[in-house]
Amino acid sequence: AMVASTSPALEPIPLLPPPDAGTHFPGVPVVDLSHPGAGESIVAACQDFGFFKLTGHGIPLHLMQRLESATLEFFHSPQAEKEKANTADPFGYGNKRIGPNGDVGWLEYLLFPVAGDDPFSRAPMATSSFRSALAEYLRRVKELAREVLELMAEGLNCKERKIFSNLVMGEQSEGIIRLNHYPEFPQPEKQLDRSLTGFGEHTDPQVISVLRSNDSAGLQIALKDGSWVSVPPDHQSFFIIVGDSLQVLTNGRLRSVRHRVMANGVKCRVSMIYFLGVAPGEKIAPLGEVMEEGEQSKYREFTWNQYKKAACRTRLGDDRLGQFEK
Ligand code: GA4
């Protein structure tokens, strides 16, 4: 294993090279939100890939770039400053360590709950410009997620078009924002011309995740046959990722996609992911509206709280849904 650290003051953690490079993928499904058949395209993409690129979304690039700049500014501040935000419970600043069970990757990040009126109660160190950039971004992306989920319900021929959106838009619904920074490699690693695992393979536990990154490559997804492909970056678009909760809500019709990030080390990658989840006490079970006559649930019934608790005992790459399959 290769040892790398952002600054000599940091404890070096052995990081792993990626298992394989992942081939270039020209076939990323694209959904244009301003297009009439968007609902059907969303459903088709979520069935075939559990993933798609979203264009025509109406969120101006400058709003994304504003948050990107504020995020980078934070990550460029002195290590001691950043460590002040290291509450690691699991929210706040994190460096290389992901989750509570020993997963590591070449990144540093901020993780916050998005709740109620003050998404920043856990971000005391954020400057007011950082806070306002984040607030505006979250407000817009939340509305975007609502639209995507309502079109999805339409595409699935649900009678209630708010069947998914209501689950993630409630007062108690749990959202999380993750701001990731995959730094350039320090010398001499940079010269090795190798990449490192930035964020190891996993599925997202929530309903959907809305990802936006700068123009630096790194995101890879697993296709149905298990092969890994790289997703060309697009800083103007969002990428929508189906999470485990949505897979269960649709009884497996829409699939949660395994994905990972490779750090190339030459150009830093900045990504922001808004995870939209249901309320803690919510039952996560296939919805009657998406099931055929007589269709049986593929999952044992559980609540979001139970799922989160179970997830906390797993490693990043574990098949978390497996233990709830019938
Ligand atoms: C993966 C998706 C999100 O980044 C995240 C991660 C969470 C964490 O960082 O605390 C988890 C991981 C993620 C799934 C399994 C557990 C929990 C780290 C980990 C090993 C914020 C999430 O919701 O689940």
CSV table of C-alpha atoms and ligand atoms in Angstrom, one decimal:
chain,number,residue,atom,x,y,z
A,1,ALA,CA,0.0,0.0,0.0
A,2,MET,CA,1.1,3.5,-0.8
A,3,VAL,CA,1.4,6.0,2.0
A,4,ALA,CA,0.4,9.6,1.3
A,5,SER,CA,-0.6,12.6,3.3
A,6,THR,CA,-1.7,16.1,2.5
A,7,SER,CA,0.6,17.7,4.9
A,8,PRO,CA,3.6,16.3,6.9
A,9,ALA,CA,1.6,17.1,10.1
A,10,LEU,CA,-1.0,14.5,9.2
A,11,GLU,CA,-0.8,11.0,10.2
A,12,PRO,CA,-0.1,9.0,7.0
A,13,ILE,CA,-2.7,6.4,6.3
A,14,PRO,CA,-2.0,3.5,3.9
A,15,LEU,CA,-4.2,4.0,0.9
A,16,LEU,CA,-5.0,1.5,-1.8
A,17,PRO,CA,-4.6,1.8,-5.5
A,18,PRO,CA,-7.8,1.1,-7.4
A,19,PRO,CA,-8.6,-2.5,-8.2
A,20,ASP,CA,-8.8,-1.7,-11.9
A,21,ALA,CA,-8.8,1.4,-14.0
A,22,GLY,CA,-12.4,1.3,-15.3
A,23,THR,CA,-13.0,1.8,-18.9
A,24,HIS,CA,-14.3,5.0,-20.5
A,25,PHE,CA,-18.0,5.0,-20.8
A,26,PRO,CA,-19.7,6.8,-23.7
A,27,GLY,CA,-23.1,5.5,-22.8
A,28,VAL,CA,-24.1,7.5,-19.7
A,29,PRO,CA,-27.9,8.0,-19.8
A,30,VAL,CA,-28.8,11.6,-20.1
A,31,VAL,CA,-32.2,13.1,-19.1
A,32,ASP,CA,-33.1,16.6,-20.2
A,33,LEU,CA,-35.5,17.8,-17.6
A,34,SER,CA,-37.0,20.4,-19.9
A,35,HIS,CA,-37.9,17.7,-22.4
A,36,PRO,CA,-41.5,16.2,-22.5
A,37,GLY,CA,-40.7,12.5,-22.0
A,38,ALA,CA,-38.4,13.2,-19.0
A,39,GLY,CA,-40.4,10.9,-16.6
A,40,GLU,CA,-40.0,7.9,-18.9
A,41,SER,CA,-36.3,8.5,-19.5
A,42,ILE,CA,-35.7,8.8,-15.7
A,43,VAL,CA,-37.4,5.5,-15.1
A,44,ALA,CA,-35.6,3.8,-18.0
A,45,ALA,CA,-32.2,5.1,-16.7
A,46,CYS,CA,-32.9,4.1,-13.1
A,47,GLN,CA,-34.0,0.6,-14.2
A,48,ASP,CA,-31.0,0.0,-16.5
A,49,PHE,CA,-28.3,1.9,-14.6
A,50,GLY,CA,-29.6,3.3,-11.3
A,51,PHE,CA,-27.9,6.5,-12.5
A,52,PHE,CA,-28.2,9.3,-15.0
A,53,LYS,CA,-26.9,12.7,-15.9
A,54,LEU,CA,-29.4,15.5,-15.6
A,55,THR,CA,-29.4,18.4,-18.0
A,56,GLY,CA,-31.9,21.2,-18.7
A,57,HIS,CA,-32.3,21.6,-14.9
A,58,GLY,CA,-32.4,25.4,-14.8
A,59,ILE,CA,-29.9,25.8,-11.9
A,60,PRO,CA,-27.4,28.4,-13.0
A,61,LEU,CA,-23.7,27.4,-13.1
A,62,HIS,CA,-22.7,30.4,-11.0
A,63,LEU,CA,-24.7,29.0,-8.1
A,64,MET,CA,-22.8,25.7,-8.3
A,65,GLN,CA,-19.5,27.5,-8.7
A,66,ARG,CA,-20.2,29.8,-5.8
A,67,LEU,CA,-20.5,26.8,-3.5
A,68,GLU,CA,-17.5,25.1,-5.1
A,69,SER,CA,-15.3,28.2,-4.4
A,70,ALA,CA,-16.5,28.5,-0.8
A,71,THR,CA,-15.9,24.8,-0.3
A,72,LEU,CA,-12.4,25.0,-1.8
A,73,GLU,CA,-11.7,28.0,0.3
A,74,PHE,CA,-12.5,26.0,3.4
A,75,PHE,CA,-10.4,23.1,2.4
A,76,HIS,CA,-7.5,25.4,1.6
A,77,SER,CA,-7.6,26.8,5.2
A,78,PRO,CA,-4.9,25.7,7.7
A,79,GLN,CA,-5.2,22.1,8.8
A,80,ALA,CA,-5.7,23.2,12.4
A,81,GLU,CA,-8.7,25.3,11.4
A,82,LYS,CA,-10.3,22.4,9.6
A,83,GLU,CA,-9.7,20.0,12.5
A,84,LYS,CA,-11.8,22.3,14.6
A,85,ALA,CA,-14.7,21.2,12.6
A,86,ASN,CA,-13.8,17.6,13.1
A,87,THR,CA,-16.7,16.4,15.3
A,88,ALA,CA,-16.6,13.0,13.5
A,89,ASP,CA,-19.9,11.8,14.9
A,90,PRO,CA,-20.2,11.4,11.9
A,91,PHE,CA,-20.8,15.0,11.0
A,92,GLY,CA,-18.3,17.8,10.5
A,93,TYR,CA,-14.8,17.6,8.9
A,94,GLY,CA,-13.3,14.3,8.0
A,95,ASN,CA,-9.9,13.4,6.5
A,96,LYS,CA,-9.3,10.1,4.8
A,97,ARG,CA,-11.4,8.2,7.3
A,98,ILE,CA,-14.9,7.3,6.0
A,99,GLY,CA,-17.5,6.0,8.4
A,100,PRO,CA,-16.9,4.2,11.7
A,101,ASN,CA,-15.4,1.0,10.5
A,102,GLY,CA,-12.0,1.6,9.1
A,103,ASP,CA,-12.7,2.7,5.6
A,104,VAL,CA,-10.2,5.2,4.1
A,105,GLY,CA,-9.8,7.1,0.9
A,106,TRP,CA,-7.8,9.9,-0.6
A,107,LEU,CA,-10.2,12.7,0.3
A,108,GLU,CA,-11.2,15.2,2.9
A,109,TYR,CA,-14.8,16.2,3.4
A,110,LEU,CA,-17.5,18.0,5.3
A,111,LEU,CA,-20.7,16.2,6.2
A,112,PHE,CA,-23.8,17.9,7.5
A,113,PRO,CA,-27.3,17.0,8.2
A,114,VAL,CA,-29.8,19.1,6.2
A,115,ALA,CA,-32.6,19.7,8.7
A,116,GLY,CA,-35.2,22.3,9.6
A,117,ASP,CA,-34.3,25.9,9.2
A,118,ASP,CA,-30.7,25.7,10.2
A,119,PRO,CA,-28.7,23.2,8.2
A,120,PHE,CA,-25.6,24.8,9.7
A,121,SER,CA,-26.0,24.0,13.4
A,122,ARG,CA,-23.2,21.5,12.8
A,123,ALA,CA,-21.1,23.9,10.8
A,124,PRO,CA,-20.1,26.5,13.3
A,125,MET,CA,-16.8,27.2,11.5
A,126,ALA,CA,-18.5,28.1,8.2
A,127,THR,CA,-18.1,31.7,7.1
A,128,SER,CA,-21.3,33.6,6.3
A,129,SER,CA,-20.5,33.5,2.6
A,130,PHE,CA,-20.0,29.7,2.8
A,131,ARG,CA,-23.3,29.4,4.7
A,132,SER,CA,-25.3,31.5,2.3
A,133,ALA,CA,-23.8,29.7,-0.8
A,134,LEU,CA,-24.7,26.3,0.8
A,135,ALA,CA,-28.2,27.5,1.8
A,136,GLU,CA,-29.0,28.7,-1.7
A,137,TYR,CA,-27.6,25.6,-3.3
A,138,LEU,CA,-29.6,23.3,-1.0
A,139,ARG,CA,-32.8,25.2,-1.6
A,140,ARG,CA,-32.4,24.9,-5.4
A,141,VAL,CA,-31.3,21.3,-5.4
A,142,LYS,CA,-34.1,20.3,-3.1
A,143,GLU,CA,-36.6,21.7,-5.5
A,144,LEU,CA,-34.8,19.9,-8.3
A,145,ALA,CA,-34.9,16.6,-6.5
A,146,ARG,CA,-38.7,17.1,-5.9
A,147,GLU,CA,-39.2,17.5,-9.6
A,148,VAL,CA,-37.1,14.5,-10.5
A,149,LEU,CA,-39.0,12.3,-8.0
A,150,GLU,CA,-42.4,13.5,-9.2
A,151,LEU,CA,-41.5,12.8,-12.8
A,152,MET,CA,-40.2,9.4,-11.7
A,153,ALA,CA,-43.6,8.6,-10.1
A,154,GLU,CA,-45.3,9.7,-13.3
A,155,GLY,CA,-43.0,7.6,-15.3
A,156,LEU,CA,-43.8,4.6,-13.1
A,157,ASN,CA,-47.5,5.3,-13.7
A,158,CYS,CA,-48.2,6.0,-10.0
A,159,LYS,CA,-51.6,7.6,-9.3
A,160,GLU,CA,-50.0,9.8,-6.7
A,161,ARG,CA,-47.2,11.9,-8.3
A,162,LYS,CA,-46.0,13.0,-4.9
A,163,ILE,CA,-45.6,9.4,-3.6
A,164,PHE,CA,-41.7,9.6,-3.5
A,165,SER,CA,-41.3,13.4,-3.1
A,166,ASN,CA,-43.5,13.5,0.0
A,167,LEU,CA,-41.3,10.9,1.7
A,168,VAL,CA,-38.1,13.0,1.4
A,169,MET,CA,-39.7,16.5,1.7
A,170,GLY,CA,-41.3,16.1,5.2
A,171,GLU,CA,-40.3,18.0,8.3
A,172,GLN,CA,-38.7,14.9,9.7
A,173,SER,CA,-37.1,13.6,6.5
A,174,GLU,CA,-33.4,13.3,6.7
A,175,GLY,CA,-31.1,15.0,4.2
A,176,ILE,CA,-27.4,15.0,4.3
A,177,ILE,CA,-24.9,17.2,2.3
A,178,ARG,CA,-21.4,15.9,1.7
A,179,LEU,CA,-18.7,18.2,0.3
A,180,ASN,CA,-15.8,16.2,-0.9
A,181,HIS,CA,-12.3,17.4,-1.8
A,182,TYR,CA,-9.9,14.9,-3.5
A,183,PRO,CA,-6.6,16.8,-3.4
A,184,GLU,CA,-3.8,16.7,-5.9
A,185,PHE,CA,-1.2,14.2,-4.8
A,186,PRO,CA,1.9,15.7,-3.1
A,187,GLN,CA,5.3,14.9,-4.6
A,188,PRO,CA,6.6,12.3,-5.2
A,189,GLU,CA,3.3,10.3,-5.5
A,190,LYS,CA,2.3,12.6,-8.4
A,191,GLN,CA,5.2,11.4,-10.4
A,192,LEU,CA,4.2,7.8,-10.0
A,193,ASP,CA,1.3,8.4,-12.4
A,194,ARG,CA,-1.0,6.2,-10.5
A,195,SER,CA,-4.4,6.8,-9.1
A,196,LEU,CA,-5.7,6.1,-5.6
A,197,THR,CA,-9.0,5.1,-4.3
A,198,GLY,CA,-10.7,8.3,-3.4
A,199,PHE,CA,-14.0,6.9,-2.2
A,200,GLY,CA,-14.4,3.2,-2.3
A,201,GLU,CA,-17.2,1.4,-3.9
A,202,HIS,CA,-20.6,1.5,-2.2
A,203,THR,CA,-24.3,2.1,-2.7
A,204,ASP,CA,-26.0,5.1,-1.1
A,205,PRO,CA,-28.5,4.2,1.6
A,206,GLN,CA,-31.0,7.0,1.0
A,207,VAL,CA,-33.7,7.5,-1.7
A,208,ILE,CA,-31.7,9.5,-4.2
A,209,SER,CA,-28.5,11.4,-4.3
A,210,VAL,CA,-27.9,14.5,-6.3
A,211,LEU,CA,-24.2,14.9,-7.2
A,212,ARG,CA,-22.4,17.8,-8.8
A,213,SER,CA,-18.6,18.0,-9.3
A,214,ASN,CA,-16.1,20.2,-10.9
A,215,ASP,CA,-14.6,19.2,-14.3
A,216,SER,CA,-12.2,16.6,-12.8
A,217,ALA,CA,-12.8,13.0,-13.6
A,218,GLY,CA,-13.0,10.2,-11.1
A,219,LEU,CA,-16.6,9.0,-10.7
A,220,GLN,CA,-17.1,5.4,-11.8
A,221,ILE,CA,-20.2,3.2,-11.8
A,222,ALA,CA,-20.8,-0.5,-11.9
A,223,LEU,CA,-22.9,-1.7,-14.8
A,224,LYS,CA,-25.4,-4.6,-14.3
A,225,ASP,CA,-22.7,-7.1,-15.4
A,226,GLY,CA,-20.5,-5.8,-12.6
A,227,SER,CA,-18.0,-4.1,-14.9
A,228,TRP,CA,-16.7,-0.6,-13.8
A,229,VAL,CA,-16.9,2.3,-16.2
A,230,SER,CA,-15.8,5.9,-15.8
A,231,VAL,CA,-18.3,8.7,-16.0
A,232,PRO,CA,-17.0,11.8,-17.9
A,233,PRO,CA,-17.3,14.8,-15.6
A,234,ASP,CA,-19.7,17.6,-16.5
A,235,HIS,CA,-19.6,20.6,-14.2
A,236,GLN,CA,-22.9,22.1,-15.6
A,237,SER,CA,-25.0,19.0,-15.0
A,238,PHE,CA,-26.1,16.9,-12.0
A,239,PHE,CA,-25.8,13.2,-11.7
A,240,ILE,CA,-28.6,11.4,-10.0
A,241,ILE,CA,-27.9,8.2,-8.1
A,242,VAL,CA,-30.6,5.7,-7.0
A,243,GLY,CA,-30.1,4.7,-3.3
A,244,ASP,CA,-31.0,1.6,-1.4
A,245,SER,CA,-34.2,3.1,-0.1
A,246,LEU,CA,-35.6,3.7,-3.6
A,247,GLN,CA,-34.7,0.2,-4.7
A,248,VAL,CA,-36.8,-1.2,-1.8
A,249,LEU,CA,-39.6,1.3,-2.3
A,250,THR,CA,-39.9,0.1,-5.9
A,251,ASN,CA,-39.4,-3.6,-5.0
A,252,GLY,CA,-36.1,-3.7,-7.0
A,253,ARG,CA,-37.5,-2.1,-10.2
A,254,LEU,CA,-35.2,0.8,-9.8
A,255,ARG,CA,-31.7,-0.3,-8.7
A,256,SER,CA,-29.3,1.3,-6.3
A,257,VAL,CA,-26.0,1.6,-8.2
A,258,ARG,CA,-22.6,0.8,-6.9
A,259,HIS,CA,-20.2,3.6,-7.5
A,260,ARG,CA,-16.8,4.8,-6.4
A,261,VAL,CA,-14.4,7.6,-7.0
A,262,MET,CA,-10.8,7.3,-8.2
A,263,ALA,CA,-8.4,10.2,-7.3
A,264,ASN,CA,-6.1,10.9,-10.2
A,265,GLY,CA,-4.0,13.3,-8.2
A,266,VAL,CA,-3.2,15.6,-11.1
A,267,LYS,CA,-6.3,17.9,-10.9
A,268,CYS,CA,-8.2,18.1,-7.6
A,269,ARG,CA,-11.8,17.0,-7.6
A,270,VAL,CA,-14.5,18.8,-5.7
A,271,SER,CA,-18.0,17.2,-5.4
A,272,MET,CA,-21.1,18.0,-3.5
A,273,ILE,CA,-23.7,15.4,-2.9
A,274,TYR,CA,-27.1,16.0,-1.5
A,275,PHE,CA,-28.6,12.7,-0.1
A,276,LEU,CA,-32.3,12.7,0.3
A,277,GLY,CA,-33.7,10.3,2.8
A,278,VAL,CA,-36.9,9.5,4.6
A,279,ALA,CA,-37.9,10.2,8.2
A,280,PRO,CA,-36.3,8.1,10.9
A,281,GLY,CA,-39.5,6.2,11.8
A,282,GLU,CA,-40.6,5.7,8.2
A,283,LYS,CA,-41.2,2.2,7.0
A,284,ILE,CA,-39.2,1.4,4.0
A,285,ALA,CA,-41.2,-1.2,2.0
A,286,PRO,CA,-42.3,-1.6,-1.6
A,287,LEU,CA,-45.2,0.8,-2.4
A,288,GLY,CA,-48.4,-0.7,-3.5
A,289,GLU,CA,-48.6,1.7,-6.4
A,290,VAL,CA,-45.5,0.3,-8.0
A,291,MET,CA,-46.3,-3.4,-7.5
A,292,GLU,CA,-48.1,-5.6,-10.0
A,293,GLU,CA,-51.2,-7.6,-8.9
A,294,GLY,CA,-50.1,-10.3,-6.5
A,295,GLU,CA,-46.4,-9.2,-6.5
A,296,GLN,CA,-44.6,-10.2,-3.4
A,297,SER,CA,-42.2,-7.9,-1.5
A,298,LYS,CA,-38.5,-8.9,-2.0
A,299,TYR,CA,-37.6,-7.4,1.4
A,300,ARG,CA,-38.2,-7.8,5.1
A,301,GLU,CA,-39.9,-4.8,6.5
A,302,PHE,CA,-37.7,-2.2,8.2
A,303,THR,CA,-37.6,1.5,9.2
A,304,TRP,CA,-35.0,4.0,8.1
A,305,ASN,CA,-33.7,4.1,11.7
A,306,GLN,CA,-33.2,0.3,11.6
A,307,TYR,CA,-31.4,0.6,8.2
A,308,LYS,CA,-29.1,3.3,9.4
A,309,LYS,CA,-28.2,1.4,12.5
A,310,ALA,CA,-27.4,-1.6,10.4
A,311,ALA,CA,-25.4,0.5,8.0
A,312,CYS,CA,-23.2,1.8,10.9
A,313,ARG,CA,-22.0,-1.7,11.5
A,314,THR,CA,-21.0,-2.3,7.9
A,315,ARG,CA,-18.0,-1.4,5.8
A,316,LEU,CA,-18.4,1.0,2.9
A,317,GLY,CA,-18.4,-1.7,0.3
A,318,ASP,CA,-20.7,-4.2,2.1
A,319,ASP,CA,-23.9,-5.3,0.5
A,320,ARG,CA,-26.1,-3.6,3.1
A,321,LEU,CA,-29.4,-4.4,1.5
A,322,GLY,CA,-28.5,-8.1,1.4
A,323,GLN,CA,-29.4,-8.7,5.0
A,324,PHE,CA,-32.9,-7.3,4.4
A,325,GLU,CA,-33.6,-9.5,1.3
A,326,LYS,CA,-36.2,-12.2,1.7
B,1,GA4,C1,-22.2,6.3,1.9
B,1,GA4,C2,-23.0,7.5,1.3
B,1,GA4,C3,-22.8,8.8,2.0
B,1,GA4,O1,-21.6,9.3,1.8
B,1,GA4,C4,-23.0,8.6,3.6
B,1,GA4,C5,-21.9,7.6,4.0
B,1,GA4,C6,-21.8,7.2,5.5
B,1,GA4,C7,-20.8,8.1,6.3
B,1,GA4,O2,-19.9,8.7,5.7
B,1,GA4,O3,-21.0,8.2,7.5
B,1,GA4,C8,-21.4,5.7,5.5
B,1,GA4,C9,-21.7,5.2,4.1
B,1,GA4,C10,-22.4,6.3,3.4
B,1,GA4,C11,-22.5,3.9,4.1
B,1,GA4,C12,-22.1,2.9,5.2
B,1,GA4,C13,-21.6,3.6,6.5
B,1,GA4,C14,-22.2,5.0,6.6
B,1,GA4,C15,-20.0,5.4,5.9
B,1,GA4,C16,-20.1,3.9,6.3
B,1,GA4,C17,-19.1,3.0,6.3
B,1,GA4,C18,-23.0,9.9,4.3
B,1,GA4,C19,-24.2,7.7,3.8
B,1,GA4,O4,-25.3,8.1,4.1
B,1,GA4,O5,-23.8,6.4,3.7
